Amino acid sequence: MTGDGTRAVRAGLPVAEAYQPPVPPPVFAAHFHLPGDPSVAPYGYGRESNPTWVALQDAVAELESPDERAEALVFPSGMAAISATLLSLVGSGDSVVLPADGYQIWPKLRRRAEERGIVCHTAPTGGDGQLTALRAAWDRGERVRLLWLETPSNPGLDVCDIAGLAREARARGTLVAVDNTLATPLGQRPLELGADLSVASGTKALNGHGDVLLGYVACRDPELVEEIRQWRTVLGAIPGPMEAWLAHRGLATLQLRVARQAENALAVAHALAARPEVSGLRHPGLPEDRDHALAARQMHSFGCVVSFTLPDRAHAERFLAALRLVDDATSFGGVRSTAERRGRWGGDAVPEGFVRLSLGIEDPEDLVADVRRALADAAG
Ligand SMILES: Cc1ncc(COP(=O)(O)O)c(C=O)c1O
């Protein structure tokens, strides 16, 4: 198997052909020339498929599952991928176990699922909450169709044991989906750990430039893929060709970005650990993090996010205002560092002084100096 950098630079691209461009252009067509029998045609109508998506889907599948071919489907956002996966695979009367502390839109999606007769339970990512929730649902005789994990969780950065949970779930016929947004397929490969589906927002580190929204699901089971593909075709949540093309172009630098961002995150986490006003510091790469041992077993790289809490809201706001190299912005995973006081949204169970910091690809010394200076200013 080739290394991550080699795979990322070529993934999904055609082999070199004389006098052809090395990268296929974006395809904007709604319909294709379609003489004769449409059932044998690879492309007919743009909502079903097009060569630009297929190239990106092949690339994502290769990165998520380098040894055993998976298939991937791309969506116009992470939420489109998540909702298509959940709602196409789970039906009325089925149960699901969802993250209690995942991306803050989950409660709204849960309501949509419940309106459709799906029985929803939630469990925290850390500790053994998911296993407890699963066993309780099995013991009640529920048909638990899907366990949804988000690890590391956003924004709390708790980690759960994908392989252990997938083993338990598989034995009872429960599917496992993992939100792999934060880790990226270079940082964690849920399918190799036994999950059935790896789902992500490509808006974050996968694209990494803060200029595209995208989502995907990768899966090794063709029947599940077909269900989700049909859902996409019927509901029509499809990415534009330019977005797919841009995301594919960005993949060439994914390994460099992921490695540099993880290096920066660890350096800044160490600097934060030395400050008395910082509490609740979390980063899975920190040796003293409570989930570090588990993260080291299942992750290849620990991601670009560090979370921590300053004494109160005003202190956090002073810190964010004092940063010069870190933009006050939501989202994470981009080449430019960003941070925000997460409590401003009101959707996460976090203290008022809680900060989520996403490290970009700037020089580590500059970022550490900027964070140290902003902390001193905010404390002063
Ligand atoms: C972990 C996680 N999953 C999914 C999403 C949704 O992605 P998108 O904004 O691309 O719909 C987000 C967005 O922040 C996220 O953080």
CSV table of C-alpha atoms and ligand atoms in Angstrom, one decimal:
chain,number,residue,atom,x,y,z
A,1,MET,CA,0.0,0.0,0.0
A,2,THR,CA,1.4,3.4,-0.9
A,3,GLY,CA,1.7,6.3,1.7
A,4,ASP,CA,-1.0,8.8,2.4
A,5,GLY,CA,0.7,11.6,0.5
A,6,THR,CA,1.1,9.5,-2.6
A,7,ARG,CA,-2.5,8.3,-2.5
A,8,ALA,CA,-3.9,11.7,-1.9
A,9,VAL,CA,-2.2,13.3,-4.8
A,10,ARG,CA,-3.5,10.8,-7.3
A,11,ALA,CA,-6.7,9.5,-5.8
A,12,GLY,CA,-9.6,9.3,-8.3
A,13,LEU,CA,-7.6,10.9,-11.2
A,14,PRO,CA,-7.2,9.2,-14.6
A,15,VAL,CA,-3.9,7.6,-15.6
A,16,ALA,CA,-1.8,9.9,-17.7
A,17,GLU,CA,-2.9,10.1,-21.3
A,18,ALA,CA,-0.9,11.8,-24.0
A,19,TYR,CA,-2.0,15.3,-24.8
A,20,GLN,CA,-4.8,15.2,-22.2
A,21,PRO,CA,-4.9,17.4,-19.1
A,22,PRO,CA,-3.7,15.6,-15.9
A,23,VAL,CA,-6.9,16.7,-14.1
A,24,PRO,CA,-10.4,16.2,-15.7
A,25,PRO,CA,-12.4,19.4,-16.1
A,26,PRO,CA,-15.6,20.0,-14.1
A,27,VAL,CA,-18.6,18.8,-16.0
A,28,PHE,CA,-21.6,21.2,-16.0
A,29,ALA,CA,-24.0,19.2,-18.1
A,30,ALA,CA,-27.6,18.5,-16.9
A,31,HIS,CA,-28.1,15.9,-19.6
A,32,PHE,CA,-25.7,13.8,-21.7
A,33,HIS,CA,-26.0,12.5,-25.3
A,34,LEU,CA,-28.0,9.4,-24.7
A,35,PRO,CA,-28.7,7.3,-27.8
A,36,GLY,CA,-30.4,3.9,-27.4
A,37,ASP,CA,-30.8,1.9,-24.2
A,38,PRO,CA,-30.3,4.2,-21.2
A,39,SER,CA,-29.8,1.3,-18.8
A,40,VAL,CA,-26.3,0.6,-20.2
A,41,ALA,CA,-25.2,4.3,-20.2
A,42,PRO,CA,-22.9,5.5,-17.4
A,43,TYR,CA,-24.3,9.0,-17.6
A,44,GLY,CA,-27.8,10.1,-18.7
A,45,TYR,CA,-29.1,12.8,-16.5
A,46,GLY,CA,-27.1,15.1,-14.2
A,47,ARG,CA,-29.0,14.5,-11.0
A,48,GLU,CA,-28.1,10.8,-11.1
A,49,SER,CA,-24.4,11.0,-11.7
A,50,ASN,CA,-21.7,12.8,-13.6
A,51,PRO,CA,-18.0,12.2,-14.3
A,52,THR,CA,-16.8,15.0,-11.9
A,53,TRP,CA,-18.6,13.4,-8.9
A,54,VAL,CA,-17.4,10.0,-9.9
A,55,ALA,CA,-13.8,11.1,-9.9
A,56,LEU,CA,-14.2,12.7,-6.4
A,57,GLN,CA,-16.2,9.7,-5.1
A,58,ASP,CA,-13.5,7.3,-6.3
A,59,ALA,CA,-10.9,9.4,-4.5
A,60,VAL,CA,-12.8,9.6,-1.3
A,61,ALA,CA,-13.5,5.8,-1.4
A,62,GLU,CA,-9.8,5.1,-1.9
A,63,LEU,CA,-8.8,7.4,1.0
A,64,GLU,CA,-11.4,6.0,3.4
A,65,SER,CA,-10.7,2.4,2.4
A,66,PRO,CA,-7.3,1.9,0.7
A,67,ASP,CA,-7.2,-1.9,0.8
A,68,GLU,CA,-10.7,-3.0,0.2
A,69,ARG,CA,-12.7,-0.9,-2.2
A,70,ALA,CA,-15.5,1.0,-0.8
A,71,GLU,CA,-17.9,3.2,-2.7
A,72,ALA,CA,-18.5,6.8,-1.9
A,73,LEU,CA,-21.3,9.2,-2.6
A,74,VAL,CA,-20.9,13.0,-2.5
A,75,PHE,CA,-23.5,15.5,-1.3
A,76,PRO,CA,-23.7,19.3,-1.2
A,77,SER,CA,-23.0,19.4,2.5
A,78,GLY,CA,-22.2,17.3,5.5
A,79,MET,CA,-25.8,17.5,6.7
A,80,ALA,CA,-27.1,16.3,3.3
A,81,ALA,CA,-24.9,13.3,3.6
A,82,ILE,CA,-25.8,12.6,7.3
A,83,SER,CA,-29.6,13.1,6.7
A,84,ALA,CA,-29.6,11.0,3.6
A,85,THR,CA,-27.8,8.2,5.3
A,86,LEU,CA,-30.0,8.2,8.4
A,87,LEU,CA,-33.3,8.7,6.7
A,88,SER,CA,-32.7,6.3,3.8
A,89,LEU,CA,-31.5,3.4,6.0
A,90,VAL,CA,-33.8,3.7,9.0
A,91,GLY,CA,-37.5,3.3,8.8
A,92,SER,CA,-40.6,3.8,11.0
A,93,GLY,CA,-40.4,1.5,14.0
A,94,ASP,CA,-36.6,1.2,13.9
A,95,SER,CA,-34.5,2.5,16.8
A,96,VAL,CA,-31.2,4.5,16.5
A,97,VAL,CA,-28.6,5.6,19.0
A,98,LEU,CA,-27.3,9.1,18.3
A,99,PRO,CA,-24.6,11.2,19.8
A,100,ALA,CA,-25.8,13.4,22.7
A,101,ASP,CA,-22.8,15.7,22.3
A,102,GLY,CA,-22.2,15.8,18.6
A,103,TYR,CA,-22.6,18.5,16.0
A,104,GLN,CA,-25.2,20.9,17.4
A,105,ILE,CA,-27.7,20.4,14.7
A,106,TRP,CA,-28.4,16.8,15.8
A,107,PRO,CA,-31.4,17.6,18.0
A,108,LYS,CA,-33.1,19.2,15.0
A,109,LEU,CA,-32.4,16.1,12.8
A,110,ARG,CA,-33.5,13.9,15.7
A,111,ARG,CA,-36.9,15.7,15.6
A,112,ARG,CA,-37.2,15.0,11.9
A,113,ALA,CA,-36.4,11.4,12.5
A,114,GLU,CA,-39.0,11.1,15.3
A,115,GLU,CA,-41.6,12.7,13.1
A,116,ARG,CA,-41.0,9.7,10.7
A,117,GLY,CA,-41.6,7.1,13.5
A,118,ILE,CA,-38.0,6.4,14.3
A,119,VAL,CA,-37.3,5.8,18.0
A,120,CYS,CA,-34.2,7.9,18.9
A,121,HIS,CA,-32.0,7.4,21.9
A,122,THR,CA,-28.9,9.5,22.6
A,123,ALA,CA,-25.7,8.7,24.4
A,124,PRO,CA,-22.5,10.6,25.2
A,125,THR,CA,-19.4,9.9,23.2
A,126,GLY,CA,-17.1,9.5,26.1
A,127,GLY,CA,-17.2,6.5,28.6
A,128,ASP,CA,-19.4,3.6,27.9
A,129,GLY,CA,-22.6,5.5,27.3
A,130,GLN,CA,-23.2,4.2,23.8
A,131,LEU,CA,-22.8,0.6,24.8
A,132,THR,CA,-25.2,1.1,27.8
A,133,ALA,CA,-27.8,2.7,25.5
A,134,LEU,CA,-27.4,0.0,22.9
A,135,ARG,CA,-27.8,-2.8,25.4
A,136,ALA,CA,-30.8,-1.2,27.0
A,137,ALA,CA,-32.5,-0.9,23.6
A,138,TRP,CA,-31.7,-4.5,22.7
A,139,ASP,CA,-32.9,-5.7,26.1
A,140,ARG,CA,-36.2,-3.9,25.5
A,141,GLY,CA,-36.5,-5.9,22.3
A,142,GLU,CA,-36.1,-2.8,20.0
A,143,ARG,CA,-35.0,-3.2,16.4
A,144,VAL,CA,-31.9,-1.1,16.7
A,145,ARG,CA,-31.0,-0.4,13.1
A,146,LEU,CA,-28.2,2.1,13.5
A,147,LEU,CA,-25.6,3.4,16.0
A,148,TRP,CA,-24.3,6.8,15.0
A,149,LEU,CA,-20.9,7.8,16.4
A,150,GLU,CA,-19.1,11.1,16.1
A,151,THR,CA,-15.5,10.6,17.2
A,152,PRO,CA,-13.7,12.8,18.1
A,153,SER,CA,-16.9,14.7,19.0
A,154,ASN,CA,-17.4,18.3,18.0
A,155,PRO,CA,-16.8,20.4,20.0
A,156,GLY,CA,-16.0,18.4,23.2
A,157,LEU,CA,-13.3,16.1,21.5
A,158,ASP,CA,-14.4,13.0,23.4
A,159,VAL,CA,-13.3,9.8,21.7
A,160,CYS,CA,-15.1,6.4,21.6
A,161,ASP,CA,-13.9,2.9,20.7
A,162,ILE,CA,-15.1,2.4,17.1
A,163,ALA,CA,-13.8,-1.2,16.8
A,164,GLY,CA,-15.3,-2.3,20.1
A,165,LEU,CA,-18.7,-0.8,19.5
A,166,ALA,CA,-18.8,-2.1,15.9
A,167,ARG,CA,-18.1,-5.7,17.2
A,168,GLU,CA,-21.0,-5.5,19.6
A,169,ALA,CA,-23.3,-3.9,17.1
A,170,ARG,CA,-22.5,-6.3,14.3
A,171,ALA,CA,-23.3,-9.3,16.5
A,172,ARG,CA,-26.8,-7.9,16.9
A,173,GLY,CA,-27.3,-6.7,13.3
A,174,THR,CA,-27.0,-3.0,14.1
A,175,LEU,CA,-25.3,-0.9,11.6
A,176,VAL,CA,-22.6,1.6,12.7
A,177,ALA,CA,-22.0,5.0,11.1
A,178,VAL,CA,-19.1,7.2,12.1
A,179,ASP,CA,-18.9,10.9,11.5
A,180,ASN,CA,-15.3,11.2,10.3
A,181,THR,CA,-15.3,15.0,9.8
A,182,LEU,CA,-12.8,16.0,12.4
A,183,ALA,CA,-10.3,13.3,11.7
A,184,THR,CA,-10.5,13.1,7.9
A,185,PRO,CA,-9.9,9.8,6.2
A,186,LEU,CA,-6.1,10.3,6.7
A,187,GLY,CA,-6.6,10.6,10.4
A,188,GLN,CA,-9.0,7.8,10.9
A,189,ARG,CA,-10.5,5.0,8.8
A,190,PRO,CA,-13.8,3.9,10.4
A,191,LEU,CA,-14.5,1.2,7.8
A,192,GLU,CA,-11.2,-0.6,8.6
A,193,LEU,CA,-12.2,-0.4,12.3
A,194,GLY,CA,-15.5,-2.3,11.5
A,195,ALA,CA,-17.9,0.5,10.9
A,196,ASP,CA,-20.4,0.1,8.1
A,197,LEU,CA,-20.5,3.8,7.0
A,198,SER,CA,-18.0,6.6,7.3
A,199,VAL,CA,-19.9,9.9,6.8
A,200,ALA,CA,-18.4,13.4,6.8
A,201,SER,CA,-18.6,17.1,6.2
A,202,GLY,CA,-16.1,17.7,3.5
A,203,THR,CA,-16.6,21.4,4.2
A,204,LYS,CA,-14.0,21.2,7.0
A,205,ALA,CA,-10.5,19.7,6.7
A,206,LEU,CA,-11.2,17.5,3.6
A,207,ASN,CA,-11.6,20.6,1.4
A,208,GLY,CA,-9.6,22.6,3.9
A,209,HIS,CA,-9.8,26.0,2.2
A,210,GLY,CA,-13.0,27.4,3.7
A,211,ASP,CA,-14.4,27.9,0.2
A,212,VAL,CA,-16.6,24.9,-0.4
A,213,LEU,CA,-19.5,23.1,1.3
A,214,LEU,CA,-19.5,19.3,0.7
A,215,GLY,CA,-20.4,16.0,2.3
A,216,TYR,CA,-19.9,12.4,1.6
A,217,VAL,CA,-20.6,8.9,2.8
A,218,ALA,CA,-18.3,5.9,2.2
A,219,CYS,CA,-19.4,2.3,2.5
A,220,ARG,CA,-18.4,-1.2,1.5
A,221,ASP,CA,-21.9,-2.7,1.2
A,222,PRO,CA,-23.3,-2.1,-2.3
A,223,GLU,CA,-26.9,-2.5,-1.1
A,224,LEU,CA,-26.5,0.2,1.5
A,225,VAL,CA,-24.8,2.4,-1.1
A,226,GLU,CA,-27.7,1.9,-3.5
A,227,GLU,CA,-30.3,2.8,-0.9
A,228,ILE,CA,-28.5,6.1,-0.2
A,229,ARG,CA,-27.8,6.8,-3.9
A,230,GLN,CA,-31.5,6.4,-4.6
A,231,TRP,CA,-32.4,8.8,-1.8
A,232,ARG,CA,-30.0,11.3,-3.3
A,233,THR,CA,-31.5,11.0,-6.8
A,234,VAL,CA,-35.0,11.2,-5.6
A,235,LEU,CA,-34.6,14.0,-3.1
A,236,GLY,CA,-32.2,15.8,-5.3
A,237,ALA,CA,-29.6,17.0,-2.8
A,238,ILE,CA,-26.7,17.0,-5.2
A,239,PRO,CA,-23.4,18.9,-5.2
A,240,GLY,CA,-22.6,21.3,-8.0
A,241,PRO,CA,-19.8,20.2,-10.3
A,242,MET,CA,-17.5,23.2,-9.4
A,243,GLU,CA,-17.7,22.3,-5.7
A,244,ALA,CA,-16.9,18.7,-6.4
A,245,TRP,CA,-14.0,19.7,-8.7
A,246,LEU,CA,-12.6,22.1,-6.2
A,247,ALA,CA,-12.7,19.6,-3.4
A,248,HIS,CA,-11.0,17.1,-5.6
A,249,ARG,CA,-8.3,19.5,-6.5
A,250,GLY,CA,-7.7,20.3,-2.8
A,251,LEU,CA,-7.2,16.6,-2.0
A,252,ALA,CA,-3.7,16.7,-3.5
A,253,THR,CA,-2.5,18.6,-0.5
A,254,LEU,CA,-4.6,16.8,2.1
A,255,GLN,CA,-1.7,14.9,3.7
A,256,LEU,CA,0.4,18.0,4.0
A,257,ARG,CA,-2.4,20.0,5.5
A,258,VAL,CA,-3.5,17.3,7.9
A,259,ALA,CA,0.0,16.7,9.1
A,260,ARG,CA,0.8,20.4,9.6
A,261,GLN,CA,-2.5,21.1,11.3
A,262,ALA,CA,-2.1,18.3,13.7
A,263,GLU,CA,1.4,19.5,14.5
A,264,ASN,CA,0.1,23.0,15.1
A,265,ALA,CA,-2.8,21.7,17.3
A,266,LEU,CA,-0.4,19.8,19.5
A,267,ALA,CA,2.0,22.7,19.9
A,268,VAL,CA,-0.8,25.1,20.8
A,269,ALA,CA,-2.3,22.5,23.2
A,270,HIS,CA,1.0,22.2,25.0
A,271,ALA,CA,1.2,26.0,25.3
A,272,LEU,CA,-2.4,26.1,26.7
A,273,ALA,CA,-1.6,23.4,29.2
A,274,ALA,CA,0.9,25.6,30.9
A,275,ARG,CA,-1.6,28.4,31.6
A,276,PRO,CA,-3.4,28.5,35.0
A,277,GLU,CA,-6.6,30.2,33.6
A,278,VAL,CA,-7.1,27.4,31.1
A,279,SER,CA,-9.3,24.5,32.2
A,280,GLY,CA,-10.9,21.5,30.5
A,281,LEU,CA,-8.2,21.4,27.8
A,282,ARG,CA,-8.9,18.7,25.2
A,283,HIS,CA,-6.9,17.4,22.3
A,284,PRO,CA,-6.7,13.7,21.5
A,285,GLY,CA,-3.0,14.0,20.7
A,286,LEU,CA,-2.1,15.4,24.2
A,287,PRO,CA,-0.5,12.5,26.1
A,288,GLU,CA,-2.3,13.7,29.3
A,289,ASP,CA,-5.7,13.8,27.5
A,290,ARG,CA,-8.1,11.2,29.1
A,291,ASP,CA,-8.8,9.7,25.7
A,292,HIS,CA,-5.3,9.8,24.3
A,293,ALA,CA,-4.6,6.0,24.7
A,294,LEU,CA,-7.8,5.1,22.8
A,295,ALA,CA,-7.2,7.8,20.2
A,296,ALA,CA,-3.6,6.6,19.6
A,297,ARG,CA,-5.1,3.1,18.9
A,298,GLN,CA,-7.6,4.1,16.3
A,299,MET,CA,-6.3,7.4,14.9
A,300,HIS,CA,-3.4,8.0,12.5
A,301,SER,CA,-3.4,11.7,13.2
A,302,PHE,CA,-5.2,13.6,15.9
A,303,GLY,CA,-6.9,16.4,14.0
A,304,CYS,CA,-6.6,20.2,14.0
A,305,VAL,CA,-9.0,21.1,16.8
A,306,VAL,CA,-8.2,22.0,20.4
A,307,SER,CA,-10.9,22.9,22.9
A,308,PHE,CA,-10.6,24.6,26.3
A,309,THR,CA,-12.4,26.8,28.7
A,310,LEU,CA,-11.4,30.3,29.9
A,311,PRO,CA,-12.8,31.6,33.3
A,312,ASP,CA,-15.9,33.3,31.8
A,313,ARG,CA,-17.5,34.7,28.6
A,314,ALA,CA,-15.8,38.1,28.9
A,315,HIS,CA,-12.4,36.5,29.3
A,316,ALA,CA,-13.0,34.3,26.2
A,317,GLU,CA,-14.1,37.3,24.2
A,318,ARG,CA,-11.0,39.3,25.2
A,319,PHE,CA,-8.8,36.4,24.1
A,320,LEU,CA,-10.5,36.0,20.7
A,321,ALA,CA,-10.3,39.8,20.1
A,322,ALA,CA,-6.6,39.8,21.0
A,323,LEU,CA,-5.6,37.0,18.5
A,324,ARG,CA,-4.0,38.3,15.4
A,325,LEU,CA,-3.3,35.2,13.4
A,326,VAL,CA,-6.6,33.4,14.3
A,327,ASP,CA,-9.9,34.6,12.8
A,328,ASP,CA,-13.0,34.6,15.0
A,329,ALA,CA,-15.1,32.3,12.8
A,330,THR,CA,-17.2,29.2,13.0
A,331,SER,CA,-16.3,26.0,11.3
A,332,PHE,CA,-12.9,24.3,11.5
A,333,GLY,CA,-10.3,22.5,9.4
A,334,GLY,CA,-9.2,25.3,7.1
A,335,VAL,CA,-5.7,26.4,6.2
A,336,ARG,CA,-6.2,29.6,8.2
A,337,SER,CA,-6.6,29.2,11.9
A,338,THR,CA,-10.0,30.0,13.4
A,339,ALA,CA,-11.5,30.1,16.9
A,340,GLU,CA,-14.8,30.8,18.4
A,341,ARG,CA,-16.6,31.0,21.7
A,342,ARG,CA,-18.9,28.1,21.1
A,343,GLY,CA,-21.5,29.2,23.7
A,344,ARG,CA,-22.5,32.1,21.4
A,345,TRP,CA,-24.7,29.6,19.4
A,346,GLY,CA,-26.5,28.3,22.4
A,347,GLY,CA,-26.7,24.7,20.9
A,348,ASP,CA,-23.8,23.0,22.8
A,349,ALA,CA,-23.7,22.1,26.4
A,350,VAL,CA,-20.5,24.0,27.1
A,351,PRO,CA,-19.5,26.7,29.6
A,352,GLU,CA,-19.7,30.3,28.6
A,353,GLY,CA,-15.9,30.6,28.4
A,354,PHE,CA,-15.5,27.5,26.2
A,355,VAL,CA,-13.3,28.1,23.1
A,356,ARG,CA,-13.0,25.8,20.1
A,357,LEU,CA,-9.7,26.5,18.3
A,358,SER,CA,-9.0,25.1,14.8
A,359,LEU,CA,-5.3,25.3,13.8
A,360,GLY,CA,-4.4,26.0,10.2
A,361,ILE,CA,-1.1,25.5,8.4
A,362,GLU,CA,0.7,28.7,9.6
A,363,ASP,CA,4.1,28.2,11.2
A,364,PRO,CA,3.8,26.6,14.7
A,365,GLU,CA,6.0,29.1,16.4
A,366,ASP,CA,3.9,32.0,15.1
A,367,LEU,CA,0.7,30.4,16.3
A,368,VAL,CA,2.0,29.5,19.7
A,369,ALA,CA,3.4,33.1,20.1
A,370,ASP,CA,0.0,34.6,19.0
A,371,VAL,CA,-2.0,32.4,21.4
A,372,ARG,CA,0.4,33.1,24.3
A,373,ARG,CA,0.2,36.8,23.7
A,374,ALA,CA,-3.6,36.8,23.4
A,375,LEU,CA,-3.9,34.8,26.6
A,376,ALA,CA,-1.6,37.3,28.4
A,377,ASP,CA,-3.6,40.3,27.0
A,378,ALA,CA,-6.9,38.7,28.0
A,379,ALA,CA,-5.7,38.0,31.5
A,380,GLY,CA,-4.0,41.4,31.9
B,1,LIG,C1,-18.8,16.9,13.0
B,1,LIG,C2,-19.7,17.6,12.0
B,1,LIG,N1,-20.4,16.8,11.2
B,1,LIG,C3,-21.2,17.4,10.3
B,1,LIG,C4,-21.3,18.8,10.1
B,1,LIG,C5,-22.2,19.3,9.0
B,1,LIG,O1,-21.5,19.7,7.9
B,1,LIG,P1,-21.9,20.8,6.8
B,1,LIG,O2,-21.8,22.1,7.5
B,1,LIG,O3,-21.0,20.6,5.7
B,1,LIG,O4,-23.3,20.5,6.5
B,1,LIG,C6,-20.5,19.6,10.9
B,1,LIG,C7,-20.5,21.0,10.6
B,1,LIG,O5,-19.9,21.8,11.4
B,1,LIG,C8,-19.7,19.0,11.8
B,1,LIG,O6,-18.9,19.7,12.6
